Structure formats: structure tokens, C-alpha cells
Coordinates of C-alpha atoms in Angstrom, one line a residue:
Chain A
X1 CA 0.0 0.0 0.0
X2 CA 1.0 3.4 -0.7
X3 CA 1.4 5.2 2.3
X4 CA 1.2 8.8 0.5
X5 CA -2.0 8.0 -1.3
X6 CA -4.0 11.0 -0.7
X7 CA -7.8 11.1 0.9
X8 CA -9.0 13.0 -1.7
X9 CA -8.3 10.0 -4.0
X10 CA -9.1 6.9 -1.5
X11 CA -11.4 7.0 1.3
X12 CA -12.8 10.0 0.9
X13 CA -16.8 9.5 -0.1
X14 CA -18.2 12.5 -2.6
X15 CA -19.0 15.0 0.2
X16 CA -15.5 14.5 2.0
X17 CA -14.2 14.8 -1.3
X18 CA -15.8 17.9 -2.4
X19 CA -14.4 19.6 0.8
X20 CA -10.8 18.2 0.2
X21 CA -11.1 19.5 -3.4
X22 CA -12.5 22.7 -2.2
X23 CA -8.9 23.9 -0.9
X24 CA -7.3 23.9 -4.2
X25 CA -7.6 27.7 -4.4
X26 CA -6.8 28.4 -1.3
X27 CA -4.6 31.5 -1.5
X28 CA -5.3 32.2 -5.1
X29 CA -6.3 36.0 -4.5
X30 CA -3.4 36.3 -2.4
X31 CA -1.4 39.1 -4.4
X32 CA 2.6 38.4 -4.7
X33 CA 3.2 42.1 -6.1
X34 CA 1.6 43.5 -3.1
X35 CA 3.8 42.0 -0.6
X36 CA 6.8 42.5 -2.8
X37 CA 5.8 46.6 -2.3
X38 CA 5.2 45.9 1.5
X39 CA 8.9 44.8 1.3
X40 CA 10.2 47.5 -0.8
X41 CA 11.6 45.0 -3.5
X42 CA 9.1 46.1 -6.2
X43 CA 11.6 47.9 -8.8
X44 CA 11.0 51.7 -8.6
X45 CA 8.3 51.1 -5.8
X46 CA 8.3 54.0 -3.4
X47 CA 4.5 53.5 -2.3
X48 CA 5.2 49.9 0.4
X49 CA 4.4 50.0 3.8
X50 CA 8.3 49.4 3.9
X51 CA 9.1 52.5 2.1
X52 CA 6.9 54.8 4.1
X53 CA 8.2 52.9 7.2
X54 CA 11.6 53.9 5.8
X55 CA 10.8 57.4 5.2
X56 CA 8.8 57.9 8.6
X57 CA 12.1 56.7 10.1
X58 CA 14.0 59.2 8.2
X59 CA 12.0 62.2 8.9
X60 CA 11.9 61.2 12.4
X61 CA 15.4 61.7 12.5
X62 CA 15.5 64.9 10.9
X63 CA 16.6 63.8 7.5
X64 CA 15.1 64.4 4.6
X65 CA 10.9 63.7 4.0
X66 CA 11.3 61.5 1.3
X67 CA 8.1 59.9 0.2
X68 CA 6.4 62.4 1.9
X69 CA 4.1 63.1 -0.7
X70 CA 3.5 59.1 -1.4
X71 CA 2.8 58.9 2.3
X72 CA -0.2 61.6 2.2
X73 CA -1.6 60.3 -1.1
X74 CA -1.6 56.9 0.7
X75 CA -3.1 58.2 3.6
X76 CA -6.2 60.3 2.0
X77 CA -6.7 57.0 -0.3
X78 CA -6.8 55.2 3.1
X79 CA -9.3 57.5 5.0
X80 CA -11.4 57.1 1.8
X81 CA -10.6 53.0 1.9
X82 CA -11.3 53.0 5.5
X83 CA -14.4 55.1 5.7
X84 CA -16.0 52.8 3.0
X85 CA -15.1 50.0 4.8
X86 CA -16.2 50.7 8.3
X87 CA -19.7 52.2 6.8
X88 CA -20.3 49.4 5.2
X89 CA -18.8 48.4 1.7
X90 CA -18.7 44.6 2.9
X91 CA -22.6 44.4 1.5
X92 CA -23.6 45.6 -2.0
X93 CA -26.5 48.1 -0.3
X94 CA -23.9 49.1 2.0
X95 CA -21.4 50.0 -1.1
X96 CA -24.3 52.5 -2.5
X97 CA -25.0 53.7 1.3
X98 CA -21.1 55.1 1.5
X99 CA -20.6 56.1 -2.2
X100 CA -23.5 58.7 -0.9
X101 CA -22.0 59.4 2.2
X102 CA -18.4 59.8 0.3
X103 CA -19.7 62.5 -2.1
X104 CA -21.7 64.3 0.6
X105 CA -18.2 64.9 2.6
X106 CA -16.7 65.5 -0.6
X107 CA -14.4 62.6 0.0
X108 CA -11.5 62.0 -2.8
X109 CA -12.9 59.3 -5.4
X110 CA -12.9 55.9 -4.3
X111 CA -8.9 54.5 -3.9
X112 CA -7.2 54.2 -7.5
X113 CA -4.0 52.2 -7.3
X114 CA -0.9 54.1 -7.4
X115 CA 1.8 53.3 -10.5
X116 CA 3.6 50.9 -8.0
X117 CA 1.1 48.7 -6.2
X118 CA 1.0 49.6 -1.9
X119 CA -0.4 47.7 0.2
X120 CA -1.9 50.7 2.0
X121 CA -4.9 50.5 -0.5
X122 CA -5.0 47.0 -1.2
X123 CA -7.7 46.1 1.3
X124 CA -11.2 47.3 -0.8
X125 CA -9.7 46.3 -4.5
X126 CA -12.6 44.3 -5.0
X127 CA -15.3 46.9 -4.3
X128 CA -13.7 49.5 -5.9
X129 CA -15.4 49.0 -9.1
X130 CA -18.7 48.3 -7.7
X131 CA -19.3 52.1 -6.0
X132 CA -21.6 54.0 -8.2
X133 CA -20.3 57.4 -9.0
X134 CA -23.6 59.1 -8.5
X135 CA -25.7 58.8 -5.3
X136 CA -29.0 58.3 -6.9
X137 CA -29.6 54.8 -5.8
X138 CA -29.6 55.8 -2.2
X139 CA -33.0 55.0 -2.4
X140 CA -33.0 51.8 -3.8
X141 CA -30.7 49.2 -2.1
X142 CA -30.7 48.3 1.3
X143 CA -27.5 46.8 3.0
X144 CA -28.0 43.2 3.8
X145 CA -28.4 42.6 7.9
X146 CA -30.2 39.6 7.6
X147 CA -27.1 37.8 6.6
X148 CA -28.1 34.0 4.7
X149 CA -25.6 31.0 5.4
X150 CA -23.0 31.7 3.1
X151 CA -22.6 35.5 4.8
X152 CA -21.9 33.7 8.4
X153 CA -18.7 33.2 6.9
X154 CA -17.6 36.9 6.1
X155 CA -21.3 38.6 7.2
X156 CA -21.8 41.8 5.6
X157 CA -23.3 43.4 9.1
X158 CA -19.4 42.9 10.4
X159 CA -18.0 45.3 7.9
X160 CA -20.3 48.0 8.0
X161 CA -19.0 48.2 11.6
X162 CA -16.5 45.8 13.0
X163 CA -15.7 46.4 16.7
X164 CA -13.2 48.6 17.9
X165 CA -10.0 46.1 18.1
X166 CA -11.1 45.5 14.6
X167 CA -10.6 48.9 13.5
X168 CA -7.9 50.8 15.4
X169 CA -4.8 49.0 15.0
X170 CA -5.0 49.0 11.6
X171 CA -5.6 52.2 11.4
X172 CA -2.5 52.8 13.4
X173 CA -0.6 50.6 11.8
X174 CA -1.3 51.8 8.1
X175 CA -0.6 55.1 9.8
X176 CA 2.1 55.0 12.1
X177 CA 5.3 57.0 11.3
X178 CA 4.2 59.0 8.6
X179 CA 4.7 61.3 10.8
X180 CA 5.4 64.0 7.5
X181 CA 1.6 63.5 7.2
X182 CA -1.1 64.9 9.2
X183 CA -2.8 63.0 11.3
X184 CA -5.4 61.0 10.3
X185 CA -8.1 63.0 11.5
X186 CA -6.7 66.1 10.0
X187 CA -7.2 64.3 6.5
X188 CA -9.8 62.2 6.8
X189 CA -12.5 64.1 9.0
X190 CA -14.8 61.7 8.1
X191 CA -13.2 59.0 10.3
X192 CA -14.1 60.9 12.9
X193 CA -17.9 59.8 13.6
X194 CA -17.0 56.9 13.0
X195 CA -14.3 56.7 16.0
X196 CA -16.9 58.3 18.2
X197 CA -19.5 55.6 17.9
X198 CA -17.1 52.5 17.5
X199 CA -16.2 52.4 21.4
X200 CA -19.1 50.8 23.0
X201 CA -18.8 52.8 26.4
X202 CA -19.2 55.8 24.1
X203 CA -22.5 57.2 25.2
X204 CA -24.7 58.0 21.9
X205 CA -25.3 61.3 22.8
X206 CA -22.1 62.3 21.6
X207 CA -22.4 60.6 18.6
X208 CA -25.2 62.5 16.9
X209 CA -24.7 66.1 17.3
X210 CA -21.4 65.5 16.0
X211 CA -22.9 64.2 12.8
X212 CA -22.6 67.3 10.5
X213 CA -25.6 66.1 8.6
X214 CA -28.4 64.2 8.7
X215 CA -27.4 61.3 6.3
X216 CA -24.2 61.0 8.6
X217 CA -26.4 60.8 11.6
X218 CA -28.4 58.7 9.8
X219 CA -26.0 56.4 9.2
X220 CA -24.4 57.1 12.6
X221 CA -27.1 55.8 14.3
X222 CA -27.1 52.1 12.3
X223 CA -23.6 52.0 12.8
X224 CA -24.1 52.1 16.9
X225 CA -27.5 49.7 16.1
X226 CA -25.2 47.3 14.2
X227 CA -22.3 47.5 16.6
X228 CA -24.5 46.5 19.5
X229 CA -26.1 43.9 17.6
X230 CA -23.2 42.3 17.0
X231 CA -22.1 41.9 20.1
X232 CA -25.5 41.3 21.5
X233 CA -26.9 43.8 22.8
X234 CA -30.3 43.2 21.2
X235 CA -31.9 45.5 23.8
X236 CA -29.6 48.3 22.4
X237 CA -29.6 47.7 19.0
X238 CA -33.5 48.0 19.2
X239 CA -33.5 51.0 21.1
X240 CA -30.9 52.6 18.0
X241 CA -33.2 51.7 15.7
X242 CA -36.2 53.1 17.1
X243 CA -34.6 55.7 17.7
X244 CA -33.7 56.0 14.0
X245 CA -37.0 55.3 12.6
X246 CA -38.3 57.5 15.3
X247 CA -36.2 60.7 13.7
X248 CA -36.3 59.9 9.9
X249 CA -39.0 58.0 9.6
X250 CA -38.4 58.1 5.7
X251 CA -35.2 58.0 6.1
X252 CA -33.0 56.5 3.3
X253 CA -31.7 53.7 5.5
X254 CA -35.4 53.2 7.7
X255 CA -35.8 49.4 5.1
X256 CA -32.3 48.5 7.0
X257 CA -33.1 49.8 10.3
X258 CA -36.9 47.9 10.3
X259 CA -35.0 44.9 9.6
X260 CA -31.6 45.3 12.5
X261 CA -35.2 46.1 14.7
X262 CA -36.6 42.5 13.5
X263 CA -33.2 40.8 14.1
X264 CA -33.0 42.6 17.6
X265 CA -36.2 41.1 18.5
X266 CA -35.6 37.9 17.6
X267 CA -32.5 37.8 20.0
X268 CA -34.1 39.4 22.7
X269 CA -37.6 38.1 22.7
X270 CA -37.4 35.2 20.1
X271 CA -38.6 33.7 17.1
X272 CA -42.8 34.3 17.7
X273 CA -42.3 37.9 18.7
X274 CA -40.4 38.7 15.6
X275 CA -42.1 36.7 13.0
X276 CA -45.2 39.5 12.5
X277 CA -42.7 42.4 12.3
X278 CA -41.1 40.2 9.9
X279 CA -44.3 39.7 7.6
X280 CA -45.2 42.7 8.1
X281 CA -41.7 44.2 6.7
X282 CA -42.4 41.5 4.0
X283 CA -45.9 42.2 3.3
X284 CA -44.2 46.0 2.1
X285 CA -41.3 45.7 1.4
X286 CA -41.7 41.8 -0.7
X287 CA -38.6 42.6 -3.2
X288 CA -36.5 44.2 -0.7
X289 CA -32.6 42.9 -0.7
X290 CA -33.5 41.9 2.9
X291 CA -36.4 39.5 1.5
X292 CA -34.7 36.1 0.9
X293 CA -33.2 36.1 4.3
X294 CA -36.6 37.1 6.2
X295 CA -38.1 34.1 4.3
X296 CA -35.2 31.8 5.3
X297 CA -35.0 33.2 8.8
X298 CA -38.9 32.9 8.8
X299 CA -40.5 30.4 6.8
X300 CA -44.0 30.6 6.3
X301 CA -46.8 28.5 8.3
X302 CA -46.2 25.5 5.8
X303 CA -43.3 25.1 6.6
X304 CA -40.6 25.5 3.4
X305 CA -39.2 29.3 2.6
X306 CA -41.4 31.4 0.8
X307 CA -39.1 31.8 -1.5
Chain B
X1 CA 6.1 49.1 17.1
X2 CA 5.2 48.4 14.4
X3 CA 6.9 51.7 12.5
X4 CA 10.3 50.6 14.4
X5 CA 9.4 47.3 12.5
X6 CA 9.1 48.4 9.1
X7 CA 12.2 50.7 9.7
X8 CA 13.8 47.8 10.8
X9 CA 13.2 46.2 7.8
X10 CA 14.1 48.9 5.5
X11 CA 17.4 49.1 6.0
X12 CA 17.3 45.5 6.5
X13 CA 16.0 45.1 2.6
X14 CA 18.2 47.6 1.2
X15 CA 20.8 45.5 2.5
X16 CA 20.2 41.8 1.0
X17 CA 17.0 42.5 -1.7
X18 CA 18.2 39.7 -3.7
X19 CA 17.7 37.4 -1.1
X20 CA 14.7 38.4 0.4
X21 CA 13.2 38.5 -3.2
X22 CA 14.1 35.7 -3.2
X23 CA 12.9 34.1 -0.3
X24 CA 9.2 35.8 -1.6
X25 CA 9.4 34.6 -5.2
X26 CA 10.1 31.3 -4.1
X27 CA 7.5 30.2 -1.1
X28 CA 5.1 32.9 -1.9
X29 CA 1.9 30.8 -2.7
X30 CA 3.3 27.7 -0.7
X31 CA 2.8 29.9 2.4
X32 CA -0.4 32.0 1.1
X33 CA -2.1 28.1 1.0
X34 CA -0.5 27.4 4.4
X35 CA -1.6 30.3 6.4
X36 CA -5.3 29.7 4.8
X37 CA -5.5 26.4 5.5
X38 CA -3.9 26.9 8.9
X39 CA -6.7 28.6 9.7
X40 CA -6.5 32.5 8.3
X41 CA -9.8 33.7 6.7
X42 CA -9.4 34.3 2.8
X43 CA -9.8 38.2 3.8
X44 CA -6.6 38.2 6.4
X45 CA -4.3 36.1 4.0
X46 CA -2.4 38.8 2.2
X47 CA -1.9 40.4 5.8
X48 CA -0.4 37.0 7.4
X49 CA 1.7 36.7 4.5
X50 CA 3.0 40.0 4.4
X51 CA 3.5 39.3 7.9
X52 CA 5.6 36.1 7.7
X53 CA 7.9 37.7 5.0
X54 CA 8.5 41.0 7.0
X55 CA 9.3 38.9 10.2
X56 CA 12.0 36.9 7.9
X57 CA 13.3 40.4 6.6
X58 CA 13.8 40.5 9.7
X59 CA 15.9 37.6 10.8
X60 CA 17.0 37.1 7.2
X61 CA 20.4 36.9 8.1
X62 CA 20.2 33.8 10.8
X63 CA 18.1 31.6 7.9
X64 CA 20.1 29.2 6.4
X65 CA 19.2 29.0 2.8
X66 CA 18.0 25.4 3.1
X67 CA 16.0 25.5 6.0
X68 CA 14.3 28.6 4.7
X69 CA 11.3 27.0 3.7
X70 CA 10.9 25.4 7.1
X71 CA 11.5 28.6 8.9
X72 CA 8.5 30.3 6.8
X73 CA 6.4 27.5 7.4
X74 CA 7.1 28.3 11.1
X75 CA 6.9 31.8 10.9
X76 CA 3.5 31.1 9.3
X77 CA 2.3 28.7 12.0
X78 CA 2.9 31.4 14.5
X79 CA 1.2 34.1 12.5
X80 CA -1.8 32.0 11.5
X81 CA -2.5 31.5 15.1
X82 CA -2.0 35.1 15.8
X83 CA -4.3 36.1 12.9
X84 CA -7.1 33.5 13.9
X85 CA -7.4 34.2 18.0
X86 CA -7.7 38.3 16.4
X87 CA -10.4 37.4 13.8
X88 CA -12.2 35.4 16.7
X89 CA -12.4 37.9 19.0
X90 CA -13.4 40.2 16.4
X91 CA -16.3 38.1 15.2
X92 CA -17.2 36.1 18.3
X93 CA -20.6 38.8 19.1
X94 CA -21.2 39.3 15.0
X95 CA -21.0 35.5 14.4
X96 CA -23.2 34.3 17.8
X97 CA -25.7 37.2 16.3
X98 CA -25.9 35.6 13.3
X99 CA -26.3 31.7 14.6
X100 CA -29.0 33.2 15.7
X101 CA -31.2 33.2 13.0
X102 CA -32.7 30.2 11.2
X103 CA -29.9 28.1 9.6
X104 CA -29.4 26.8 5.9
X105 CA -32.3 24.8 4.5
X106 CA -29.8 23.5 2.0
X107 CA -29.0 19.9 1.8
X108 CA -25.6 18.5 1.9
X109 CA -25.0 18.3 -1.5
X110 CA -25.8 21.6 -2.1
X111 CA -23.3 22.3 0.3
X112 CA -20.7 20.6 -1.3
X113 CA -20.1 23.5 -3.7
X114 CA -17.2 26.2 -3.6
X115 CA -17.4 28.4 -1.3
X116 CA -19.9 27.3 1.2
X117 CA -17.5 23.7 1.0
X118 CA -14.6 25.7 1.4
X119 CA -16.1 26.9 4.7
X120 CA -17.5 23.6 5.7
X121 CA -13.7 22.5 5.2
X122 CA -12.2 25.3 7.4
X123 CA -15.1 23.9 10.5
X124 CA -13.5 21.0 9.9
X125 CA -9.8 21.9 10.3
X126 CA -11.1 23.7 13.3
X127 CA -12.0 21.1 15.1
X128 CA -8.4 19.6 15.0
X129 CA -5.4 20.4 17.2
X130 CA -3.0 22.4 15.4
X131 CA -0.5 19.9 15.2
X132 CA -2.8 17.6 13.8
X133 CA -4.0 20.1 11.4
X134 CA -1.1 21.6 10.4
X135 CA 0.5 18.0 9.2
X136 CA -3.4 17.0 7.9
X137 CA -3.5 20.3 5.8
X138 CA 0.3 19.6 4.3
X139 CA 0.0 16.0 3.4
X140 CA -4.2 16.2 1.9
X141 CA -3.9 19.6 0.6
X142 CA -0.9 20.9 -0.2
X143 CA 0.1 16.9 -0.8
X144 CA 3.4 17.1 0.1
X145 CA 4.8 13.3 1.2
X146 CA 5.4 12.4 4.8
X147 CA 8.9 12.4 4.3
X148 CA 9.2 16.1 3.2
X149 CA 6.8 16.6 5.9
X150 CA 8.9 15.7 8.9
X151 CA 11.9 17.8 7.3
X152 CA 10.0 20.7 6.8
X153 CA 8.5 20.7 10.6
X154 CA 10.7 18.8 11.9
X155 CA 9.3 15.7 13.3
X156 CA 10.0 12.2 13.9
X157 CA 8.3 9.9 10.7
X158 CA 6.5 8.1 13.1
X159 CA 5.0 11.4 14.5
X160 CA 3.6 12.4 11.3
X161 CA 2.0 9.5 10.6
X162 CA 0.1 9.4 13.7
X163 CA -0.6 13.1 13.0
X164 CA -1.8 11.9 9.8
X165 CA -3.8 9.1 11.5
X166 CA -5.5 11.1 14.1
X167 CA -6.2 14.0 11.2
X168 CA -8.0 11.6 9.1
X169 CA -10.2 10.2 12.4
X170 CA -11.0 13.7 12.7
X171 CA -11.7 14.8 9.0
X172 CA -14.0 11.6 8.7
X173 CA -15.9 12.5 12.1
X174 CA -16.5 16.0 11.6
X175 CA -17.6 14.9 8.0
X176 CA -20.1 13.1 9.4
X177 CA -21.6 15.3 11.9
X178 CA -22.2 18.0 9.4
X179 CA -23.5 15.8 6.7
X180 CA -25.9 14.8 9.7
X181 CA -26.2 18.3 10.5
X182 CA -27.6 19.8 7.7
X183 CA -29.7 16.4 6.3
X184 CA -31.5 17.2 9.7
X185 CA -31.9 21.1 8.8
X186 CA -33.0 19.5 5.3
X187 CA -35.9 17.8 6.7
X188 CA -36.5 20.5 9.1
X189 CA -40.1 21.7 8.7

């Protein structure tokens, strides 16, 4: 007997087999030029966390600011990168929800890659290209919160606003040492609410006044309703959103809100209690983004998905 | 820290690029596929890489040019388990929020597809020690032999093997319980 015949090709049945097989990408998207910039060894590359490490270090000591100016063009295309990510470009609704909240703060345009590839924008490549340039479907999509099965594994509510741990050290680390550039907040105002809310022993009071419009307090107020739902605090998240639906009643986000409300429900009070809020949302709202995973979540009386 | 790191590693770089190109160019994708199936969610694997091969900038001068493969796959073991406790405490709330609604209807060959078997695999390795998993993941998935196996670790041959052994038990176990699993969601009214 062989004793380096693989699983995959004895003793596996069909299912084991399919998962074995399933690993044959694994690490496919995993992007050699980008850790070749994080290195420095791209030829020419002056954008890699390396380089601006390198040049942090130098300016530091007084020399000169070399890749200064790659170090503020990387950190303005990281405010933008970040502020997409923490509102919320994880779902497609949430993608449409932050290309309106980018042009209201006048934002730069979503990250374009610099000549030399930099890690420092590398973490939204994917999304880039699906943020309308126009806001006028705000109205239309709703961020997904009812995640289905295959969103447990990477669920879209955990992007539009990952806890603080999540969210900090990165920022720090992309950050750190370019000390030529001014600090993050000083370029990337709009990361401010967001910092404000993330903490959870941040009292909400100061997170709304600070929001300099309404669509910021808007989404301000999911963000906190998210945040707590994600770490359980169904009584919390319930109270943010009828709070929200409460102030902007047709508010562009109120689909989204209606449905962290149903979620929060079902955590706190269960199944029965949520399942009419959940019809009812259905009954108006039957070709909503959120509809699929109400149905799943709540299958009708007969028992299979109304699907 | 992490800026003293980075300007560590600059002057560390501009020292030796050949070699640490090299080093890159050379165990790039075996250690992308190793820190995913050690555990790193598709999302954090450029990160972990970038990690592993900034850590050997690092210490690029005490790696032997044979053994440099092993000290990656080392480096890697270290920063998969780094990245996965981070992503767990990051997602404990968000996932326990989620469990919390109704689960999949689907049945288990509908399962077996892509992505959602991808993830079905990673519940899988979960469930194993990381010894066990890390000489599982090299021998069925990256389908290295046993013998390359205990160089690149180091173990004893006899150690892999039981490894293996107790991998396999595993892999078939867990197998079961989900196909189990989700027939009874299947059926589920």
C-alpha cells in the first residue's frame, strides 16, 4: 500500500471529497506584487508600507521627507478606503450607502491604485469598481443585515461596523510613522464619527450632534445599532433603531433599520415575537434585498421558505 | 512598534533585496495556502503573508538557505494562530448574532459547492489540534509526502504519521456530523 496515497483520491466518499477539493484555491487571490511593495523589492516602488516605514524613520530623524508626498496620497486613499469599509462596503447596499456618504463629505474618489502597487490601498480592490459614482440609488438598495448562510462566513453586518479592536490598530498601523503627514483625522475628517461611535462605552449622545448632517447621523445611528447587535446587545440595538425610525421616519436607510429592529427582537424576545414584524416588513417591502433572508430566517406556516 | 518594524526592515531590505526577493518569489503561494489552511480567513491572508515575510526580513540573516522553507512554514504557523485568536475575538458577538437566526435549509450536496465547502472544510480543520492540522492540511492539501513533511517541521516519521492518522479520524468524524447536521436542517419543517 501506498502510504502517501492521498484522501482525496481513496477513502474519501463524494462530500469529503468535495471539501478536500475545495482547498485547491486556497490562497489564489493572495497578491505576490503587493507583498513585494510591502517589502520594498518592487523595482521603482516607493508607495510599500516598507518605504513609508523607511521614510517615517527618516524624517523622524530629521533627514530628509522622502516619500512624503506618497505617504499623504496613501493616507487620503486610506481615509477614503477605511471610511467605505467601516460604513459598510462589505454588502452591496452598504457599497451604495457610503458612495452617498463619500460624495456628501466630498471625500476623494474611491482609492485608485498608485503606479507601484502599496499595500496601503490593497484592502477594498474588489469593491472598488462596484461604488456607483452618483448617489442616486440611495434610495434603492438596502444593506443586507439579515445575513443568509453563506454570509456567516464573512457577514456583511461585520463590515459595515467591526468592533473597535477590529478597527484601530489598523488604522494605526497603516498610519504609524508617517509622521510628515497629518494625522489622520486632519485628513480624513470623516473618520471621525465613526471613532466616536465604535467604542461601545461611548455614550450616543455624543455621537449625533457630532454628525454634521443628517445622512451622517443617519448612518451614525445604524452603525451604533449594528455594533451592538453584534455583540449582543439586542436590547440596544433595538433602542438605535427606534430611535432611528423615530427621527427619519423616511429616512434613506429606515428598510435597513426595520429589519436590525426585526433581528434585535428575535435575539431578545425570540422567534414568535419577531415573525409578525417580519411579515409585516415582507408584506411591504416583498422585493427588498432583505427578502430572501426574512423568508429563510422565517418560513412561512407550511413550513418550506417562501421563497 | 510596528513603524520601528518596518524601519527595521528597511534598512534590512536595502541591505540583501536579492535574497529576500528571493525568499518571496520562491514560497510565496506555498505559504499564502499554508496560512489559509492553517486557519487565516481568505480576507486576512495577504496580511499574514505580508507578515511572515516581514518577520523573515527580519531575521534574514540567521536563515540558512535550506532550512528557509521550514522557517516560513514556522513563521507562518505562529502568524496563523496570531491572525485567527484576532479574527475570533473580532467576530465572536457578530457571528453568535448571526447563529441566531434560522440556519441553511440546504442539503448537503448543495453544500458541497465552492465556497460554502470551502467553509465547511475550514469547520472542519477547526475542530483539529494544530498539530494535527497543520501535518493533515500539508499531506491532503498541499500533498506534500510524509517524508518532506517531517523535514520541513521537523518531526519524527513516526509522529507524522500518527498526525496523519489522528487527522483523518478527525476529518471523517466531523464529515459526518455536518452531513448529519444539515440532512437534519434538510428535513426540518
Amino acid at each position: 500500500m501506498n502510504k502517501d496515497r492521498r484522501l482525496v483520491d481513496h477513502g474519501a466518499d463524494p462530500f469529503e471529497a468535495a471539501l478536500l477539493r475545495s482547498a485547491r484555491r486556497d490562497g489564489a487571490s493572495a497578491k505576490h506584487q503587493r507583498t513585494l511593495a510591502a517589502l520594498g523589492l518592487l523595482a521603482g516602488g516607493t508607495t510599500g508600507a516598507l518605504k513609508a516605514g523607511a521614510a517615517t524613520s527618516a524624517s523622524q530623524a530629521g533627514a530628509a521627507a522622502a516619500g512624503k508626498g506618497a505617504s499623504l496620497s496613501a493616507l487620503k486613499t486610506l481615509s477614503a478606503a477605511k471610511l467605505l469599509t467601516w460604513l459598510g462596503l462589505g454588502a452591496a447596499g452598504g457599497a451604495v450607502t457610503l458612495a452617498v456618504v463619500q460624495s456628501r463629505l466630498q471625500l476623494p474618489a474611491p482609492p485608485r491604485l498608485d503606479p507601484a502597487p502599496s499595500v496601503i490601498v490593497a484592502p477594498l480592490p474588489h469593491l472598488r469598481s462596484r461604488v456607483p459614482p452618483s448617489n442616486e440609488l440611495v434610495a434603492r438598495p438596502e444593506p443586507s443585515v439579515l445575513a443568509g448562510p453563506s454570509t456567516l462566513v464573512e457577514p456583511p453586518v461585520s463590515r459595515v461596523l467591526p468592533p473597535p479592536d477590529r478597527v484601530r490598530p489598523r488604522v494605526a498601523r497603516r498610519t504609524e510613522g508617517l509622521s510628515a503627514a497629518p494625522a489622520p483625522e486632519q485628513v480624513a475628517p470623516a473618520a471621525a464619527p465613526r471613532e466616536q461611535v465604535a467604542p461601545a462605552a461611548a455614550p450616543r449622545e455624543q455621537v449625533a450632534p457630532a454628525a454634521p448632517d443628517a445622512l451622517l447621523e443617519e448612518v451614525s445611528l445604524l452603525d451604533r445599532a449594528r455594533l451592538r447587535l453584534s455583540r449582543r446587545d439586542a436590547a440596544g440595538a433595538q433602542q438605535d433603531a427606534d430611535a432611528y425610525l423615530a427621527r427619519f421616519p423616511d429616512g434613506r436607510l429606515a428598510s435597513e433599520a426595520t429589519v436590525i429592529r426585526i433581528r434585535a427582537v428575535f435575539l431578545s424576545q425570540g422567534r414568535s415575537a419577531a415573525a409578525p414584524l417580519a411579515e409585516a416588513f415582507l408584506r411591504q417591502h416583498p422585493d427588498s434585498p432583505h427578502a430572501s433572508s426574512l423568508r429563510q430566517a422565517f418560513p412561512t406556516p407550511s413550513g418550506a421558505p417562501d421563497r | 512598534m510596528e513603524g520601528l518594524l518596518k524601519a527595521e526592515l528597511a534598512a534590512i531590505a536595502s541591505a540583501s533585496p536579492p535574497s529576500l526577493r528571493h525568499l518571496v518569489d520562491a514560497h510565496f503561494d506555498f505559504i499564502a495556502r499554508s496560512v489559509r489552511r492553517l486557519g487565516v480567513a481568505e480576507t486576512d491572508v495577504d496580511d499574514a503573508v505580508q507578515k511572515v515575510f516581514l518577520i523573515a526580513a527580519r531575521k534574514l540573516d540567521a536563515i540558512a538557505a535550506e532550512h528557509a522553507k521550514s522557517f516560513l512554514f514556522a513563521t507562518a504557523l505562529r502568524v496563523a494562530s496570531e491572525t485567527r485568536r484576532a479574527r475570533k475575538r473580532r467576530e465572536a458577538g457578530e457571528m453568535a448574532a448571526a447563529e441566531a437566526f434560522a440556519p441553511s435549509s440546504e442539503t448537503p450536496e448543495d453544500l458541497a459547492t465552492a465556497h460554502q465547502a470551502r467553509a465547511l472544510l475550514d469547520e472542519i480543520l477547526d475542530a483539529m489540534p494544530m498539530e494535527v492540522r497543520t501535518v493533515f492540511t500539508l499531506f491532503e492539501l498541499e500533498e506534500m509526502t510524509m517524508a518532506a513533511i517531517a523535514d520541513l517541521i521537523p518531526l519524527p516519521r513516526g509522529t507524522v504519521a500518527s498526525r496523519l492518522r489522528r487527522g483523518r479520524e478527525i476529518f471523517h468524524a466531523e464529515a459526518k456530523r455536518l452531513r448529519a447536521q444539515h440532512a437534519q436542517v434538510g428535513i426540518e419543517p
